[in-house]
Amino acid sequence: MSENTYDSELTVVHLMRHGEVHNPDGVLYGRRSGYHLSELGRQMADRVAEHLAGRDITHVVASPLERAQETATPIAKAHGLDLGTDARLIEAGNVFEGKTFGVGDGALRKPANWKHLTNPFRPSWGEPYVEQVVRMMGALDAARDAARGHEAVLVSHQLPIWTVRSFVERRRLWHDPRKRQCTLASLTSFTYRGDKIVSVGYSEPARDLVPAHLLAGAKPVQGKSKAFGA
């Protein structure tokens, strides 16, 4: 392949957020193991697999957490591919893991937790945004190299996906979590020409399956945690 052909070659890497998780206690589960897709979440995963069935997918990789692996499995199966694992796609670390984080009934009611909210720009409650960008860009570029001239699917988590998209689109990294455009089972798609990202797209193949209070921009509901960053 000539250098000019290589430089003009298009590759698409889809960053997919996992489907709905079985979480009856409404905790922010973060990096904790043992949280699997709900039945609805499995339907979301199947829906996206059907949506991508006709695409030129040659590489499928997921975060090591169960919910991401389970979301990626039907996509890999539909294309006859082995499912890979990349630890760089894991959820962002968060000191509130294991706690509820709802409206009026969660961890923020306790003064002992307020010390973790002093710096929203880093953020002080978890993994720095810059560190998320570094690892997610590494995972994206590795997938680009593995699927040159084709398409790849990486299954990850809301906050890392939104953070790396914000970086690529040159937005500030700190933000209002309620305004992330990264709903359950959504696809944030990065198109590369050669090694350079030339466009970013977003789609929600399973939008009709997503509960209304979990859609981007939805108002918080008493007793229903959005499990930000999940």
XYZ file of N, CA, C and O in Angstrom, residues 37-122:
344
model
N -25.627 -6.925 33.216
C -26.742 -6.324 32.492
C -28.065 -6.856 33.017
O -28.186 -8.030 33.375
N -29.060 -5.981 33.039
C -30.429 -6.403 33.304
C -30.986 -7.057 32.047
O -30.343 -7.056 30.983
N -32.173 -7.585 32.126
C -32.806 -8.149 30.932
C -32.978 -7.068 29.872
O -32.759 -7.305 28.676
N -33.356 -5.859 30.302
C -33.485 -4.753 29.364
C -32.124 -4.408 28.753
O -32.016 -4.113 27.559
N -31.082 -4.457 29.576
C -29.744 -4.178 29.081
C -29.309 -5.169 28.012
O -28.646 -4.809 27.030
N -29.699 -6.429 28.177
C -29.377 -7.436 27.170
C -30.139 -7.163 25.868
O -29.611 -7.379 24.774
N -31.368 -6.681 26.004
C -32.116 -6.309 24.811
C -31.426 -5.156 24.083
O -31.375 -5.127 22.843
N -30.902 -4.199 24.849
C -30.182 -3.081 24.242
C -28.955 -3.573 23.483
O -28.681 -3.128 22.361
N -28.205 -4.492 24.104
C -27.010 -5.029 23.461
C -27.366 -5.748 22.160
O -26.698 -5.578 21.131
N -28.430 -6.524 22.194
C -28.868 -7.233 20.990
C -29.312 -6.254 19.913
O -29.054 -6.468 18.718
N -29.990 -5.185 20.325
C -30.460 -4.187 19.359
C -29.280 -3.544 18.629
O -29.313 -3.366 17.398
N -28.245 -3.187 19.377
C -27.091 -2.557 18.733
C -26.354 -3.558 17.849
O -25.869 -3.208 16.770
N -26.289 -4.809 18.274
C -25.664 -5.841 17.444
C -26.407 -5.960 16.115
O -25.780 -6.084 15.048
N -27.723 -5.910 16.157
C -28.521 -5.951 14.927
C -28.256 -4.709 14.076
O -28.136 -4.795 12.842
N -28.154 -3.559 14.735
C -27.906 -2.302 14.036
C -26.570 -2.317 13.289
O -26.449 -1.755 12.190
N -25.585 -2.981 13.878
C -24.242 -3.001 13.301
C -23.978 -4.233 12.438
O -22.879 -4.393 11.906
N -24.967 -5.081 12.287
C -24.758 -6.364 11.602
C -24.240 -6.198 10.179
O -23.448 -7.017 9.697
N -24.678 -5.153 9.507
C -24.263 -4.965 8.124
C -23.012 -4.119 7.950
O -22.601 -3.849 6.826
N -22.397 -3.715 9.064
C -21.209 -2.867 8.993
C -19.943 -3.705 8.893
O -19.917 -4.891 9.221
N -18.890 -3.082 8.473
C -17.609 -3.760 8.243
C -16.789 -3.816 9.537
O -15.677 -3.278 9.624
N -17.346 -4.459 10.552
C -16.701 -4.557 11.862
C -15.665 -5.685 11.833
O -15.999 -6.837 11.547
N -14.419 -5.365 12.154
C -13.362 -6.387 12.161
C -12.665 -6.510 13.511
O -11.760 -7.336 13.665
N -13.082 -5.724 14.500
C -12.376 -5.697 15.786
C -13.373 -5.268 16.857
O -14.009 -4.213 16.728
N -13.544 -6.078 17.907
C -14.464 -5.757 19.005
C -13.721 -5.963 20.319
O -13.165 -7.041 20.579
N -13.730 -4.924 21.154
C -12.999 -4.937 22.419
C -13.884 -4.300 23.486
O -14.689 -3.406 23.193
N -13.743 -4.733 24.733
C -14.554 -4.182 25.813
C -13.723 -3.930 27.064
O -12.658 -4.530 27.261
N -14.229 -3.050 27.888
C -13.737 -2.871 29.249
C -13.792 -4.218 29.968
O -14.633 -5.059 29.648
N -12.937 -4.450 30.957
C -12.968 -5.737 31.671
C -14.181 -5.937 32.573
O -14.419 -7.066 33.023
N -14.969 -4.904 32.819
C -16.124 -5.043 33.710
C -17.233 -5.844 33.034
O -17.447 -5.752 31.823
N -17.978 -6.620 33.848
C -18.964 -7.562 33.307
C -19.981 -6.901 32.385
O -20.326 -7.458 31.341
N -20.477 -5.740 32.765
C -21.534 -5.106 31.976
C -21.058 -4.724 30.578
O -21.834 -4.761 29.624
N -19.778 -4.386 30.459
C -19.230 -4.058 29.149
C -18.981 -5.318 28.328
O -19.281 -5.359 27.124
N -18.446 -6.345 28.964
C -18.205 -7.611 28.274
C -19.514 -8.190 27.738
O -19.586 -8.670 26.604
N -20.574 -8.135 28.565
C -21.868 -8.691 28.167
C -22.504 -7.879 27.041
O -23.217 -8.433 26.191
N -22.249 -6.578 27.018
C -22.776 -5.726 25.948
C -22.062 -6.005 24.627
O -22.690 -6.020 23.555
N -20.764 -6.250 24.700
C -19.973 -6.457 23.487
C -20.154 -7.843 22.883
O -19.973 -8.028 21.671
N -20.527 -8.821 23.707
C -20.572 -10.210 23.240
C -21.439 -10.429 22.006
O -20.994 -11.063 21.042
N -22.694 -9.939 21.959
C -23.502 -10.190 20.754
C -22.966 -9.501 19.512
O -23.175 -9.988 18.391
N -22.249 -8.405 19.674
C -21.652 -7.718 18.519
C -20.519 -8.564 17.951
O -20.431 -8.791 16.742
N -19.642 -9.040 18.832
C -18.540 -9.892 18.374
C -19.072 -11.161 17.723
O -18.593 -11.586 16.661
N -20.091 -11.757 18.341
C -20.665 -12.999 17.814
C -21.263 -12.788 16.433
O -21.096 -13.630 15.529
N -21.951 -11.658 16.234
C -22.604 -11.390 14.952
C -21.600 -11.284 13.808
O -21.949 -11.533 12.651
N -20.350 -10.919 14.144
C -19.331 -10.761 13.111
C -18.301 -11.887 13.132
O -17.293 -11.812 12.414
N -18.554 -12.915 13.939
C -17.645 -14.047 13.992
C -16.273 -13.696 14.534
O -15.260 -14.269 14.112
N -16.232 -12.769 15.494
C -14.961 -12.286 16.028
C -14.765 -12.696 17.479
O -15.733 -12.861 18.230
N -13.516 -12.848 17.871
C -13.197 -13.036 19.278
C -13.316 -11.688 19.974
O -12.943 -10.649 19.407
N -13.822 -11.691 21.203
C -13.963 -10.456 21.968
C -12.673 -10.191 22.737
O -12.227 -11.027 23.524
N -12.096 -9.020 22.512
C -10.897 -8.626 23.238
C -11.227 -7.799 24.467
O -12.357 -7.329 24.639
N -10.247 -7.624 25.335
C -10.400 -6.831 26.550
C -9.276 -5.801 26.613
O -8.118 -6.125 26.358
N -9.629 -4.572 26.932
C -8.642 -3.505 27.087
C -8.939 -2.768 28.384
O -9.981 -2.120 28.515
N -8.038 -2.864 29.351
C -8.240 -2.241 30.660
C -8.329 -0.721 30.572
O -8.864 -0.074 31.484
N -7.843 -0.148 29.487
C -7.917 1.314 29.329
C -9.340 1.811 29.134
O -9.617 3.009 29.286
N -10.258 0.898 28.812
C -11.663 1.270 28.598
C -12.486 1.229 29.874
O -13.696 1.467 29.847
N -11.871 0.937 31.015
C -12.603 0.758 32.261
C -13.257 2.061 32.718
O -12.884 3.162 32.288
N -14.244 1.926 33.595
C -14.934 3.080 34.178
C -13.944 3.972 34.932
O -12.887 3.510 35.382
N -14.286 5.245 35.065
C -13.462 6.172 35.848
C -13.551 5.817 37.333
O -14.611 5.465 37.837
N -12.423 5.919 38.029
C -12.436 5.706 39.472
C -13.233 6.797 40.167
O -13.247 7.953 39.727
N -13.911 6.450 41.265
C -14.788 7.405 41.953
C -14.879 7.042 43.433
O -15.156 5.893 43.777
N -14.654 8.021 44.322
C -14.683 7.741 45.764
C -16.086 7.406 46.259
O -16.244 6.886 47.366
N -17.102 7.676 45.441
C -18.476 7.401 45.866
C -18.954 6.007 45.460
O -20.135 5.683 45.620
N -18.066 5.180 44.936
C -18.457 3.821 44.567
C -19.090 3.100 45.757
O -18.588 3.169 46.874
N -20.190 2.412 45.488
C -20.883 1.669 46.529
C -21.901 2.481 47.303
O -22.619 1.945 48.146
N -21.984 3.781 47.000
C -22.925 4.651 47.695
C -24.075 5.033 46.755
O -23.931 5.027 45.545
N -25.209 5.376 47.338
C -26.305 5.904 46.516
C -26.003 7.365 46.231
O -25.347 8.049 47.015
N -26.520 7.844 45.112
C -26.176 9.187 44.660
C -27.395 9.873 44.070
O -27.314 10.627 43.117
N -28.574 9.578 44.634
C -29.816 10.126 44.120
C -30.099 11.522 44.626
O -29.279 12.160 45.277
N -31.299 11.996 44.357
C -31.718 13.346 44.733
C -32.296 13.325 46.143
O -33.322 12.709 46.391
N -31.613 13.979 47.094
C -32.131 14.099 48.445
C -31.981 12.871 49.309
O -32.318 12.900 50.481
N -31.433 11.768 48.759
C -31.357 10.553 49.553
C -30.006 9.862 49.427
O -29.852 8.692 49.762
N -29.011 10.593 48.940
C -27.741 9.947 48.645
C -26.580 10.449 49.471
O -26.733 11.103 50.514
N -25.361 10.136 48.983
C -24.139 10.394 49.715
C -23.884 11.881 49.967
O -23.208 12.239 50.928
N -24.430 12.749 49.132
C -24.145 14.174 49.280
C -24.797 14.790 50.510
O -24.476 15.915 50.887
N -25.695 14.074 51.175
C -26.315 14.593 52.396
C -25.340 14.545 53.564
O -25.560 15.204 54.579
N -24.265 13.763 53.440
C -23.336 13.578 54.554
C -22.170 14.553 54.440
O -21.396 14.512 53.483
N -22.006 15.435 55.456
C -20.922 16.422 55.409
C -19.542 15.800 55.227
O -18.655 16.423 54.635
N -19.343 14.572 55.694
C -18.033 13.931 55.578
C -17.625 13.738 54.125
O -16.427 13.614 53.808
N -18.592 13.720 53.236
C -18.298 13.523 51.816
C -18.024 14.828 51.061
O -17.551 14.785 49.925
N -18.326 15.943 51.698
C -18.202 17.214 50.983
C -16.757 17.548 50.605
O -16.515 18.269 49.632
N -15.788 17.015 51.356
C -14.377 17.287 51.060
C -13.983 16.784 49.669
O -12.999 17.253 49.082
N -14.744 15.812 49.166
C -14.426 15.258 47.854
C -14.976 16.105 46.711
O -14.761 15.777 45.541
N -15.682 17.189 47.044
C -16.339 18.001 46.018
C -15.714 19.382 45.878
O -16.328 20.293 45.331
N -14.478 19.521 46.342
C -13.847 20.844 46.373
C -13.340 21.317 45.017
O -13.190 22.513 44.795
N -13.055 20.396 44.104
C -12.471 20.806 42.816
C -13.126 20.064 41.659
O -12.697 18.981 41.273
N -14.162 20.650 41.068
C -14.845 19.991 39.948
C -14.030 19.985 38.663
O -14.380 19.290 37.710
N -12.942 20.739 38.621
C -12.159 20.840 37.400
C -11.181 19.683 37.234
O -10.725 19.393 36.140
N -10.887 18.948 38.315
C -9.887 17.871 38.224
C -10.472 16.527 37.825
O -9.897 15.889 36.897
